[in-house]
Short mmCIF file of C-alpha atoms in Angstrom, two decimals:
data_model
loop_
_atom_site.label_atom_id
_atom_site.label_comp_id
_atom_site.label_asym_id
_atom_site.label_seq_id
_atom_site.Cartn_x
_atom_site.Cartn_y
_atom_site.Cartn_z
CA MET A 1 0.00 0.00 -0.06
CA TYR A 2 3.37 3.55 -1.62
CA VAL A 3 5.86 4.18 -4.34
CA LYS A 4 9.06 2.07 -3.88
CA ARG A 5 12.09 1.98 -6.20
CA ARG A 6 13.66 -1.41 -6.81
CA LYS A 7 16.80 -1.97 -4.86
CA SER A 8 20.10 -2.68 -6.50
CA LEU A 9 21.73 -6.15 -6.16
CA PHE A 10 24.13 -4.63 -3.77
CA THR A 11 21.42 -3.23 -1.67
CA SER A 12 19.57 -6.51 -1.71
CA LEU A 13 22.75 -8.28 -0.48
CA LEU A 14 23.02 -5.83 2.36
CA LEU A 15 19.42 -6.51 3.27
CA VAL A 16 20.07 -10.28 3.46
CA LEU A 17 23.06 -9.61 5.73
CA SER A 18 21.32 -7.06 7.81
CA LEU A 19 18.46 -9.48 8.53
CA THR A 20 20.99 -11.90 9.92
CA ALA A 21 23.13 -9.32 11.77
CA ALA A 22 20.09 -7.51 13.24
CA ALA A 23 19.22 -10.73 15.12
CA CYS A 24 21.85 -9.76 17.61
CA GLY A 25 19.75 -6.83 18.81
CA ASN A 26 16.85 -6.80 21.15
CA SER A 27 13.77 -8.90 20.29
CA THR A 28 10.12 -8.98 21.24
CA PRO A 29 9.72 -12.30 23.08
CA ALA A 30 6.89 -14.63 22.57
CA ASN A 31 5.53 -17.45 24.79
CA GLN A 32 7.73 -20.39 25.63
CA SER A 33 6.68 -23.82 26.76
CA GLN A 34 8.01 -24.85 30.10
CA SER A 35 10.37 -27.31 28.37
CA GLU A 36 11.68 -24.76 25.77
CA THR A 37 14.81 -22.76 26.25
CA PRO A 38 14.18 -19.11 25.12
CA GLN A 39 16.56 -17.87 22.43
CA THR A 40 19.31 -15.70 23.86
CA ALA A 41 19.96 -12.23 22.76
CA THR A 42 23.17 -13.21 20.91
CA GLU A 43 21.64 -16.25 19.08
CA GLN A 44 20.59 -15.50 15.50
CA PRO A 45 18.67 -17.47 12.82
CA PRO A 46 21.06 -19.08 10.37
CA ALA A 47 20.59 -18.49 6.67
CA ALA A 48 18.37 -21.12 5.01
CA SER A 49 21.21 -22.48 2.97
CA ALA A 50 23.08 -23.31 6.21
CA THR A 51 20.15 -24.76 8.13
CA PRO A 52 19.48 -28.51 8.55
CA SER A 53 16.51 -30.19 6.87
CA ASP A 54 14.34 -29.60 9.85
CA THR A 55 14.13 -25.84 9.41
CA LEU A 56 12.04 -23.88 6.96
CA PHE A 57 12.41 -20.27 5.88
CA VAL A 58 9.44 -18.39 4.34
CA ALA A 59 9.88 -14.84 3.11
CA ILE A 60 6.91 -12.66 3.60
CA ASN A 61 6.26 -9.08 2.53
CA ALA A 62 5.29 -7.34 5.73
CA ASP A 63 5.21 -7.64 9.53
CA GLN A 64 1.83 -8.72 11.14
CA GLY A 65 -0.66 -6.98 13.40
CA THR A 66 -2.44 -8.90 16.07
CA LEU A 67 -2.34 -12.64 16.10
CA ASP A 68 -5.23 -13.24 18.42
CA PRO A 69 -7.68 -15.79 16.70
CA ALA A 70 -10.56 -13.92 18.36
CA VAL A 71 -9.69 -10.73 16.72
CA THR A 72 -7.81 -11.15 13.35
CA PHE A 73 -9.48 -12.07 9.97
CA ASP A 74 -6.12 -11.61 8.27
CA ASN A 75 -4.68 -14.56 6.42
CA GLY A 76 -1.33 -13.11 6.87
CA ALA A 77 -1.65 -13.58 10.63
CA TRP A 78 -3.35 -16.96 10.14
CA LYS A 79 -0.39 -18.37 8.29
CA ILE A 80 1.69 -17.79 11.42
CA THR A 81 -0.65 -19.20 13.99
CA TYR A 82 -2.88 -21.75 12.37
CA HIS A 83 -0.70 -24.74 13.33
CA ALA A 84 -0.11 -23.27 16.76
CA TYR A 85 -3.74 -24.07 17.57
CA GLN A 86 -6.19 -27.02 16.90
CA ARG A 87 -9.91 -26.76 16.06
CA LEU A 88 -12.86 -29.00 16.66
CA VAL A 89 -12.69 -29.98 12.94
CA GLU A 90 -9.98 -29.39 10.26
CA TYR A 91 -9.98 -29.18 6.54
CA ASP A 92 -9.14 -32.51 4.90
CA GLY A 93 -6.15 -32.04 2.74
CA ALA A 94 -6.94 -30.05 -0.42
CA SER A 95 -10.69 -30.61 0.04
CA THR A 96 -13.16 -28.01 1.22
CA GLU A 97 -14.74 -30.74 3.33
CA VAL A 98 -13.81 -31.10 7.01
CA LYS A 99 -12.54 -33.94 9.07
CA PRO A 100 -12.27 -34.69 12.77
CA GLY A 101 -9.83 -32.44 14.66
CA LEU A 102 -10.02 -32.16 18.41
CA ALA A 103 -13.48 -33.55 18.12
CA LYS A 104 -13.47 -37.26 16.95
CA GLU A 105 -17.28 -37.21 16.37
CA TRP A 106 -20.24 -35.00 16.46
CA THR A 107 -24.07 -34.97 16.10
CA VAL A 108 -26.52 -32.37 14.98
CA SER A 109 -30.28 -32.06 15.71
CA ASP A 110 -32.75 -32.17 12.86
CA ASP A 111 -33.53 -28.52 13.32
CA GLY A 112 -29.77 -27.66 12.98
CA LEU A 113 -29.81 -25.77 16.36
CA THR A 114 -28.04 -28.27 18.58
CA TRP A 115 -24.52 -29.41 17.80
CA THR A 116 -22.62 -31.93 20.28
CA PHE A 117 -18.99 -32.68 19.94
CA THR A 118 -17.03 -35.41 21.54
CA LEU A 119 -13.27 -34.58 22.05
CA GLU A 120 -10.47 -37.01 21.30
CA GLU A 121 -8.35 -37.40 24.57
CA GLY A 122 -4.60 -36.84 24.65
CA ASN A 123 -4.37 -33.31 23.17
CA MET A 124 -2.47 -30.76 25.23
CA PHE A 125 -1.67 -27.14 25.17
CA SER A 126 1.94 -26.00 24.89
CA ASP A 127 2.27 -25.79 28.67
CA GLY A 128 1.03 -29.38 29.16
CA THR A 129 -2.51 -28.46 30.15
CA PRO A 130 -4.96 -31.05 28.66
CA VAL A 131 -7.60 -29.75 26.14
CA THR A 132 -11.00 -30.11 27.62
CA ALA A 133 -14.58 -29.22 26.95
CA GLU A 134 -14.06 -26.28 29.41
CA ALA A 135 -11.53 -24.92 27.11
CA VAL A 136 -13.77 -25.06 24.10
CA LYS A 137 -16.50 -23.25 25.98
CA PHE A 138 -13.92 -20.70 27.23
CA THR A 139 -12.61 -20.04 23.69
CA PHE A 140 -16.00 -19.35 22.10
CA ASP A 141 -17.39 -17.32 25.23
CA ARG A 142 -14.08 -15.29 24.92
CA THR A 143 -14.60 -14.68 21.24
CA LEU A 144 -18.10 -13.52 21.75
CA ALA A 145 -17.18 -11.30 24.71
CA ILE A 146 -14.34 -9.61 22.76
CA LYS A 147 -16.89 -8.59 19.99
CA GLN A 148 -14.32 -8.28 17.16
CA GLY A 149 -14.77 -9.54 13.52
CA PRO A 150 -14.70 -13.26 14.33
CA SER A 151 -17.65 -12.81 16.85
CA ASP A 152 -19.80 -11.94 14.03
CA VAL A 153 -19.31 -15.35 12.54
CA TYR A 154 -20.56 -16.80 15.92
CA ASN A 155 -23.23 -14.59 16.94
CA VAL A 156 -25.63 -17.46 16.21
CA ILE A 157 -24.29 -19.17 19.29
CA LYS A 158 -26.83 -18.94 22.06
CA GLU A 159 -25.05 -21.13 24.48
CA VAL A 160 -21.93 -23.37 24.86
CA ARG A 161 -22.45 -26.10 27.43
CA VAL A 162 -20.02 -28.45 28.95
CA ASP A 163 -21.60 -31.80 29.31
CA SER A 164 -18.47 -33.69 30.49
CA PRO A 165 -14.70 -33.12 30.29
CA THR A 166 -14.78 -34.54 26.72
CA THR A 167 -18.32 -33.45 25.63
CA VAL A 168 -19.47 -29.99 24.65
CA THR A 169 -22.68 -28.81 23.11
CA PHE A 170 -23.47 -25.66 21.12
CA GLU A 171 -26.95 -24.29 21.12
CA LEU A 172 -27.66 -22.03 18.22
CA SER A 173 -30.19 -19.26 18.10
CA GLN A 174 -31.06 -19.96 14.55
CA ASN A 175 -30.14 -22.53 11.88
CA PHE A 176 -26.78 -21.69 10.33
CA PRO A 177 -25.86 -24.00 7.46
CA PRO A 178 -22.15 -23.16 7.28
CA PHE A 179 -21.67 -23.53 11.10
CA LEU A 180 -19.56 -26.78 10.95
CA SER A 181 -17.22 -25.38 8.32
CA THR A 182 -16.58 -22.23 10.31
CA LEU A 183 -15.04 -24.36 13.11
CA ALA A 184 -12.21 -25.23 10.75
CA ALA A 185 -11.24 -21.64 10.20
CA ASN A 186 -8.56 -19.89 12.32
CA TYR A 187 -11.15 -18.09 14.42
CA GLY A 188 -12.26 -21.63 15.57
CA SER A 189 -8.93 -22.22 17.15
CA ILE A 190 -9.13 -23.40 20.80
CA VAL A 191 -7.26 -21.14 23.20
CA ASN A 192 -5.71 -22.24 26.58
CA PRO A 193 -7.95 -20.65 29.31
CA LYS A 194 -4.77 -19.75 31.23
CA VAL A 195 -4.53 -16.81 28.87
CA MET A 196 -6.64 -14.99 31.50
CA GLU A 197 -3.49 -14.94 33.69
CA HIS A 198 -2.26 -12.28 31.18
CA GLU A 199 -5.52 -10.15 31.23
CA GLN A 200 -5.10 -6.41 31.45
CA ASN A 201 -7.96 -4.05 32.17
CA GLY A 202 -10.56 -6.57 31.17
CA ASP A 203 -9.10 -7.23 27.61
CA HIS A 204 -9.52 -11.10 27.87
CA GLY A 205 -5.77 -11.49 27.19
CA GLN A 206 -6.01 -9.64 23.82
CA ASN A 207 -2.77 -7.77 24.44
CA TYR A 208 -0.90 -10.86 25.19
CA LEU A 209 -2.33 -13.06 22.30
CA ALA A 210 -1.55 -10.20 19.88
CA ASN A 211 2.07 -11.22 20.07
CA ASN A 212 2.05 -14.81 21.45
CA THR A 213 0.19 -18.08 21.02
CA MET A 214 -1.53 -20.35 23.67
CA GLY A 215 -2.77 -23.39 21.70
CA SER A 216 -2.37 -27.13 21.40
CA GLY A 217 -1.17 -27.39 17.83
CA PRO A 218 2.02 -28.94 16.79
CA TYR A 219 3.76 -25.52 16.76
CA GLN A 220 4.00 -22.53 18.96
CA LEU A 221 5.23 -19.02 18.45
CA SER A 222 8.65 -18.85 20.24
CA GLU A 223 9.99 -15.44 19.07
CA TRP A 224 9.02 -12.39 17.20
CA ARG A 225 11.69 -9.77 16.18
CA LYS A 226 9.50 -7.15 14.79
CA GLY A 227 10.35 -6.10 11.29
CA GLU A 228 12.73 -9.01 11.00
CA TYR A 229 11.28 -12.47 11.52
CA ILE A 230 8.77 -14.61 13.39
CA LYS A 231 9.87 -17.95 14.73
CA LEU A 232 7.82 -21.15 15.27
CA THR A 233 9.06 -24.11 17.15
CA THR A 234 7.41 -27.36 17.85
CA ASN A 235 5.04 -27.93 20.90
CA PRO A 236 6.62 -30.68 22.86
CA HIS A 237 3.29 -31.79 24.33
CA SER A 238 1.57 -32.31 20.86
CA PRO A 239 0.99 -35.88 19.70
CA VAL A 240 1.87 -34.67 16.18
CA LYS A 241 5.66 -34.79 15.66
CA PRO A 242 6.41 -32.60 12.50
CA THR A 243 9.64 -33.13 10.49
CA LEU A 244 10.04 -29.42 10.39
CA GLN A 245 11.16 -28.46 13.91
CA THR A 246 11.64 -24.80 13.26
CA VAL A 247 9.89 -22.43 10.92
CA PHE A 248 11.01 -18.74 10.30
CA PHE A 249 8.73 -16.30 8.59
CA ARG A 250 11.38 -13.72 7.55
CA ILE A 251 10.08 -10.24 6.60
CA VAL A 252 11.57 -9.25 3.27
CA PRO A 253 9.53 -6.32 1.78
CA ASP A 254 11.62 -6.09 -1.42
CA ALA A 255 10.69 -8.52 -4.19
CA THR A 256 14.24 -8.47 -5.78
CA SER A 257 15.66 -9.42 -2.48
CA GLN A 258 13.29 -12.31 -2.13
CA ARG A 259 14.11 -13.61 -5.55
CA LEU A 260 17.84 -13.32 -4.88
CA GLN A 261 17.59 -15.23 -1.50
CA LEU A 262 15.46 -17.94 -3.14
CA GLU A 263 17.97 -18.35 -5.99
CA GLN A 264 20.93 -18.53 -3.54
CA GLY A 265 19.10 -21.09 -1.27
CA GLU A 266 18.78 -18.70 1.71
CA ILE A 267 15.08 -18.98 1.80
CA ASP A 268 12.74 -21.95 0.85
CA ILE A 269 9.56 -20.12 -0.03
CA ALA A 270 9.20 -16.58 -1.53
CA GLU A 271 5.71 -15.14 -1.19
CA GLY A 272 6.40 -11.64 -2.43
CA ILE A 273 7.67 -12.25 -5.95
CA PRO A 274 5.30 -10.30 -8.39
CA SER A 275 3.81 -12.02 -11.46
CA GLU A 276 5.99 -10.18 -13.87
CA GLN A 277 9.01 -11.99 -12.36
CA ILE A 278 7.47 -15.50 -12.23
CA LYS A 279 8.48 -16.56 -15.74
CA ALA A 280 12.17 -15.69 -14.82
CA VAL A 281 11.86 -17.46 -11.50
CA LYS A 282 10.67 -20.65 -13.36
CA GLU A 283 14.05 -20.71 -15.09
CA MET A 284 15.98 -21.13 -11.83
CA PRO A 285 17.29 -24.75 -11.64
CA ASN A 286 16.63 -25.10 -7.90
CA VAL A 287 13.13 -23.51 -7.78
CA GLU A 288 9.68 -24.53 -8.97
CA VAL A 289 6.61 -22.37 -9.14
CA LEU A 290 3.46 -24.06 -7.82
CA GLN A 291 0.23 -22.89 -9.57
CA PHE A 292 -3.34 -23.72 -8.64
CA PRO A 293 -6.67 -22.16 -9.50
CA SER A 294 -7.96 -20.20 -6.48
CA LEU A 295 -10.86 -18.33 -4.83
CA PHE A 296 -8.60 -15.51 -3.92
CA VAL A 297 -9.92 -12.19 -5.18
CA ASP A 298 -8.49 -8.67 -5.52
CA TYR A 299 -10.89 -5.93 -5.37
CA ILE A 300 -11.24 -2.19 -4.29
CA TYR A 301 -13.40 -1.00 -1.31
CA VAL A 302 -15.37 2.01 -2.32
CA ASN A 303 -16.22 3.92 0.89
CA THR A 304 -19.96 4.50 0.28
CA SER A 305 -20.82 6.32 3.57
CA LYS A 306 -17.56 7.56 5.26
CA GLY A 307 -15.47 8.56 2.24
CA HIS A 308 -15.76 11.44 -0.22
CA PRO A 309 -19.42 12.51 -0.43
CA ALA A 310 -19.51 11.87 -4.20
CA LEU A 311 -18.98 8.15 -3.61
CA GLN A 312 -22.51 8.00 -2.04
CA ASP A 313 -23.90 8.27 -5.48
CA LYS A 314 -23.91 4.92 -7.23
CA ARG A 315 -23.48 6.60 -10.59
CA VAL A 316 -20.09 7.84 -9.44
CA ARG A 317 -19.19 4.27 -8.37
CA GLN A 318 -20.36 2.83 -11.70
CA ALA A 319 -18.31 5.41 -13.55
CA LEU A 320 -15.27 4.23 -11.68
CA SER A 321 -16.14 0.58 -12.54
CA TYR A 322 -16.47 1.53 -16.26
CA ALA A 323 -13.01 3.38 -16.20
CA ILE A 324 -11.13 0.24 -15.67
CA ASP A 325 -9.57 -1.69 -18.53
CA TYR A 326 -9.89 -5.14 -16.80
CA PRO A 327 -7.97 -7.25 -19.39
CA ALA A 328 -5.11 -4.78 -19.43
CA LEU A 329 -5.08 -4.75 -15.58
CA THR A 330 -4.88 -8.44 -15.21
CA GLU A 331 -2.17 -8.68 -17.88
CA SER A 332 0.00 -5.86 -16.55
CA VAL A 333 -0.48 -6.60 -12.81
CA GLN A 334 -0.76 -10.42 -12.87
CA GLU A 335 0.78 -11.39 -16.16
CA GLY A 336 -2.46 -12.92 -17.17
CA PHE A 337 -2.50 -15.25 -14.12
CA ALA A 338 -5.89 -14.05 -13.24
CA THR A 339 -9.64 -13.91 -14.40
CA GLN A 340 -11.81 -10.85 -14.26
CA MET A 341 -14.48 -11.19 -11.59
CA ARG A 342 -18.10 -11.38 -12.62
CA GLY A 343 -19.84 -10.08 -9.47
CA PRO A 344 -18.69 -10.81 -5.93
CA ILE A 345 -18.83 -14.59 -5.75
CA PRO A 346 -15.79 -16.08 -7.56
CA LYS A 347 -15.96 -18.74 -10.31
CA GLY A 348 -15.44 -22.17 -8.66
CA LEU A 349 -17.74 -21.50 -5.70
CA TRP A 350 -21.37 -22.45 -5.71
CA GLY A 351 -23.63 -19.37 -5.99
CA HIS A 352 -21.34 -17.89 -8.81
CA ASP A 353 -23.63 -16.36 -11.52
CA GLU A 354 -22.10 -16.82 -14.94
CA SER A 355 -24.81 -14.75 -16.41
CA ALA A 356 -24.32 -11.73 -14.14
CA PHE A 357 -23.49 -8.26 -15.48
CA GLN A 358 -19.83 -7.69 -15.84
CA TYR A 359 -18.28 -4.11 -16.12
CA SER A 360 -15.97 -3.33 -19.09
CA ARG A 361 -14.12 -0.26 -20.05
CA ASP A 362 -16.35 2.45 -21.48
CA VAL A 363 -14.75 5.89 -21.02
CA GLU A 364 -17.63 7.74 -22.53
CA LYS A 365 -20.26 6.06 -20.49
CA ALA A 366 -18.11 6.79 -17.26
CA LYS A 367 -17.91 10.43 -18.27
CA ALA A 368 -21.62 10.62 -18.85
CA LEU A 369 -22.41 9.01 -15.40
CA LEU A 370 -20.21 11.60 -13.66
CA ALA A 371 -21.94 14.41 -15.63
CA GLU A 372 -25.31 12.95 -14.68
CA ALA A 373 -24.34 12.92 -11.07
CA GLY A 374 -23.13 16.51 -11.30
CA VAL A 375 -19.57 15.69 -10.41
CA GLN A 376 -16.58 17.61 -11.95
CA ASP A 377 -12.85 17.48 -11.07
CA LEU A 378 -13.31 14.69 -8.60
CA LYS A 379 -10.24 14.12 -6.44
CA ILE A 380 -10.20 10.93 -4.28
CA ASN A 381 -7.49 8.99 -2.45
CA LEU A 382 -6.54 5.31 -2.69
CA LEU A 383 -5.37 3.64 0.59
CA TYR A 384 -2.86 0.71 0.13
CA SER A 385 0.27 -0.80 1.79
CA ASP A 386 3.22 -3.11 0.98
CA ASN A 387 1.35 -6.15 1.99
CA ARG A 388 0.93 -7.34 -1.61
CA ALA A 389 3.81 -7.08 -4.00
CA TRP A 390 1.70 -6.18 -7.02
CA TRP A 391 -0.35 -3.32 -5.36
CA GLU A 392 2.11 -0.59 -6.46
CA THR A 393 1.69 -1.58 -10.08
CA GLU A 394 -2.07 -1.87 -9.62
CA ALA A 395 -2.39 1.44 -7.92
CA LEU A 396 -0.55 3.20 -10.81
CA ALA A 397 -2.77 1.44 -13.30
CA LEU A 398 -5.95 2.65 -11.61
CA GLN A 399 -4.57 6.12 -11.35
CA SER A 400 -4.05 6.08 -15.12
CA PHE A 401 -7.57 4.64 -15.84
CA PHE A 402 -9.34 7.09 -13.65
CA SER A 403 -7.36 10.05 -15.12
CA ASP A 404 -8.91 9.23 -18.49
CA ILE A 405 -12.41 9.97 -17.13
CA GLY A 406 -11.30 13.20 -15.36
CA VAL A 407 -10.82 11.64 -11.85
CA THR A 408 -7.62 12.40 -9.85
CA LEU A 409 -6.53 9.39 -7.81
CA GLU A 410 -4.10 10.40 -5.00
CA LEU A 411 -2.02 7.41 -3.80
CA ASN A 412 -1.65 6.96 -0.10
CA LYS A 413 0.68 4.11 0.70
CA ILE A 414 1.31 3.50 4.41
CA ALA A 415 2.40 0.76 6.75
CA TYR A 416 0.33 -2.35 6.60
CA ALA A 417 -0.84 -2.38 10.32
CA THR A 418 -1.84 1.35 10.04
CA SER A 419 -3.78 0.75 6.92
CA ARG A 420 -5.71 -1.95 8.61
CA GLU A 421 -6.74 0.49 11.34
CA MET A 422 -7.80 3.10 8.82
CA ILE A 423 -9.90 0.59 6.86
CA ASP A 424 -11.57 -0.51 10.07
CA THR A 425 -12.55 3.15 10.94
CA GLY A 426 -13.38 4.20 7.35
CA GLU A 427 -10.65 6.76 6.94
CA PHE A 428 -10.24 6.34 3.12
CA ASP A 429 -12.07 7.01 -0.21
CA LEU A 430 -10.89 3.81 -1.99
CA ALA A 431 -8.69 1.03 -0.57
CA MET A 432 -7.11 -1.99 -1.95
CA GLY A 433 -8.09 -5.23 -0.61
CA VAL A 434 -7.92 -9.13 -1.07
CA TRP A 435 -10.10 -11.83 0.16
CA SER A 436 -10.25 -15.57 0.22
CA PRO A 437 -13.05 -17.69 1.73
CA ASP A 438 -12.44 -19.67 5.07
CA PHE A 439 -15.29 -22.11 4.27
CA GLY A 440 -16.73 -23.21 0.91
CA ASP A 441 -19.93 -21.08 1.04
CA PRO A 442 -21.12 -17.86 -0.70
CA TYR A 443 -21.85 -16.60 2.84
CA MET A 444 -18.09 -15.82 2.94
CA PHE A 445 -18.53 -13.17 0.30
CA MET A 446 -22.19 -12.03 0.30
CA ASN A 447 -22.71 -11.83 4.07
CA TYR A 448 -19.35 -10.51 4.97
CA TRP A 449 -19.00 -7.90 2.19
CA PHE A 450 -22.61 -6.56 2.21
CA ASP A 451 -24.38 -7.16 5.53
CA SER A 452 -24.56 -3.64 7.17
CA ASN A 453 -23.79 -5.34 10.61
CA ASN A 454 -20.28 -5.98 9.41
CA PHE A 455 -18.87 -2.52 8.84
CA GLY A 456 -14.99 -2.33 8.78
CA LEU A 457 -12.59 -5.16 9.09
CA ALA A 458 -15.45 -7.50 10.00
CA GLY A 459 -16.03 -7.60 6.22
CA ASN A 460 -18.17 -4.79 4.80
CA ARG A 461 -15.20 -2.55 4.12
CA ALA A 462 -17.33 -0.40 1.69
CA PHE A 463 -19.49 0.63 4.69
CA TYR A 464 -22.37 -0.14 2.38
CA LYS A 465 -26.04 -0.40 3.46
CA ASN A 466 -29.03 -1.50 1.49
CA ASP A 467 -32.02 -2.81 3.41
CA ARG A 468 -33.07 -5.20 0.71
CA VAL A 469 -29.62 -6.73 0.47
CA ASP A 470 -29.54 -7.11 4.23
CA GLU A 471 -32.71 -9.00 4.01
CA LEU A 472 -31.63 -11.22 1.22
CA VAL A 473 -28.30 -12.23 2.63
CA ARG A 474 -29.58 -12.81 6.14
CA GLN A 475 -32.35 -14.98 4.76
CA ALA A 476 -29.85 -17.04 2.66
CA ALA A 477 -27.81 -17.66 5.73
CA ALA A 478 -30.73 -19.15 7.71
CA VAL A 479 -32.20 -21.72 5.28
CA ASN A 480 -30.77 -25.15 4.56
CA ASP A 481 -31.95 -25.68 1.00
CA GLN A 482 -28.89 -24.80 -1.30
CA ALA A 483 -31.18 -24.10 -4.24
CA GLU A 484 -33.12 -21.59 -2.38
CA ARG A 485 -29.99 -19.98 -0.95
CA GLU A 486 -28.54 -19.62 -4.33
CA LYS A 487 -31.66 -17.89 -5.62
CA LEU A 488 -31.52 -15.42 -2.78
CA TYR A 489 -27.85 -14.61 -3.27
CA GLN A 490 -28.25 -14.27 -7.02
CA GLU A 491 -30.95 -11.67 -6.52
CA ALA A 492 -28.59 -9.87 -3.97
CA GLN A 493 -25.72 -9.95 -6.52
CA LYS A 494 -27.75 -8.09 -9.06
CA ILE A 495 -28.19 -5.28 -6.66
CA VAL A 496 -24.71 -5.04 -5.39
CA ILE A 497 -23.27 -5.26 -8.91
CA ASP A 498 -25.49 -2.44 -10.02
CA GLU A 499 -24.75 -0.36 -7.03
CA ALA A 500 -20.97 -1.06 -7.15
CA PRO A 501 -19.80 -0.69 -3.59
CA TYR A 502 -16.68 -2.47 -4.67
CA LEU A 503 -14.77 -2.51 -7.84
CA TYR A 504 -14.63 -6.15 -8.72
CA LEU A 505 -11.22 -6.73 -10.23
CA TYR A 506 -10.05 -10.27 -10.54
CA GLN A 507 -9.56 -13.69 -9.04
CA ARG A 508 -5.92 -14.62 -8.91
CA ASP A 509 -4.27 -17.91 -9.66
CA PHE A 510 -2.26 -19.13 -6.55
CA LEU A 511 1.44 -18.95 -7.48
CA LEU A 512 4.06 -19.90 -5.08
CA PRO A 513 7.83 -19.99 -5.77
CA VAL A 514 9.44 -22.80 -3.68
CA SER A 515 12.82 -24.53 -3.42
CA LYS A 516 12.65 -27.89 -5.02
CA ASN A 517 13.91 -29.24 -1.62
CA VAL A 518 10.48 -28.49 -0.06
CA LYS A 519 8.21 -31.47 -0.03
CA GLY A 520 4.61 -32.20 0.92
CA PHE A 521 2.90 -28.78 0.41
CA VAL A 522 -0.90 -29.19 -0.11
CA TYR A 523 -2.90 -26.16 -1.36
CA ASN A 524 -6.35 -25.72 0.06
CA PRO A 525 -8.41 -22.90 -1.35
CA MET A 526 -10.05 -22.43 1.97
CA LEU A 527 -6.60 -21.72 3.64
CA GLU A 528 -5.11 -19.27 1.12
CA GLY A 529 -1.54 -18.64 2.09
CA ILE A 530 -1.50 -21.04 4.96
CA TYR A 531 0.96 -24.02 4.95
CA ASN A 532 0.25 -27.45 5.99
CA LEU A 533 3.54 -27.28 8.04
CA PRO A 534 3.14 -30.65 10.05
CA GLU A 535 3.06 -32.66 6.77
CA MET A 536 5.93 -30.61 5.04
CA SER A 537 9.57 -31.51 4.92
CA LYS A 538 12.79 -30.59 3.13
#
């Protein structure tokens, strides 16, 4: 999310060295299990090329905000913490279906209101405390009490009841068809109740879990040097014994540096290499580029109620939609490794409407809409960060497209964590965003993006409100019949495409440059950017 010049090879080498040398400085400590020895101030992470086969290095673009699963909706945070926790159910390999996790079995009442889970015994938190039904109840009660984005997913929970140390029951206030799938997402992660020992001023331990983990997964966060790297080590009490004993998420904002480090074997995975460099990366003898069709979408939030007053007029939003040359955008930004969106539900997910209206570039129509709305010399800002390697190119392209219809787009690139705060409070006109579903249901797009109860980071980042859309998406979330739900969602789609609270850009192919030494990675479209670390090896 600002303009950055490419660094020279020499500067890139200095960055590689500085990341290692800086490790001698002060760090932000993370939680340690009782059996783990904290890293000393003089200890430093070795370069990937010098590490044994049980250590993985992943280069990421930016540092993270909060890691608390009861607070964050950010896949960037989830990639760090997902395997530090366990959930009642888990996604099954590459499938969008779920399998037993902490729960070995479950039942649901005919009316869909009562779900009972029986826990597998033997799972322990990283401090050796057993995972019990009490911990499950604590976790969901805590999420609902915190009232951040994830609580909106679970606001259908009326009560969580402990029936025995290994049996827990959820009573829902209404039928919620995607409920089971939501439990496999990061916000379904079960938290050690001892987090309350770290509570400050009634925050339910939020301040502590922003920078630490307290789960029962096979990994735990052991160190976080802000701006440098995040380190995971294994949970000695987990029954799962991963081959990868240590994982470093190294913060490397510069794409050229990532590419150089990957080529030289100093990292194993490079997340920040833009599409225009992918063809060159494919030529590296020690690297392969994994490619999968995804449900990951790139879009623009148009602030319909808190941004520039002109954006409250749908004709202005439509004009912006018509200004964009979508084929040119996907080619220049993603080298063609993307498909223009046709409405909010991506192709490949049920509920997608192949007959829905799709905007295309029409400069004259855009100008006419602006004139009809009485808007002249419009000047608006675009908020973005360095969280995605391609956003700089995309921002410049949008700036050019909008200038053709007489709209001035001022680029506002700031730190990622700050941009998240500004998006949550609506301090922007337009903002860049990406989204991928946590469970295989159109609810993930239609209800999060458009329900007026979800303003801000909870999902409705356009601050959009339409009473009929609210009615349709809420009704679709409360019935079991998929055909009826699809009909409701498609009616809502027609409205939100016409009213254009978002600029629907494209769904992107999943591309991941990795060392050929990395084995066992499985891509799951529900867990975009999250690695199946326990099954991976080198």
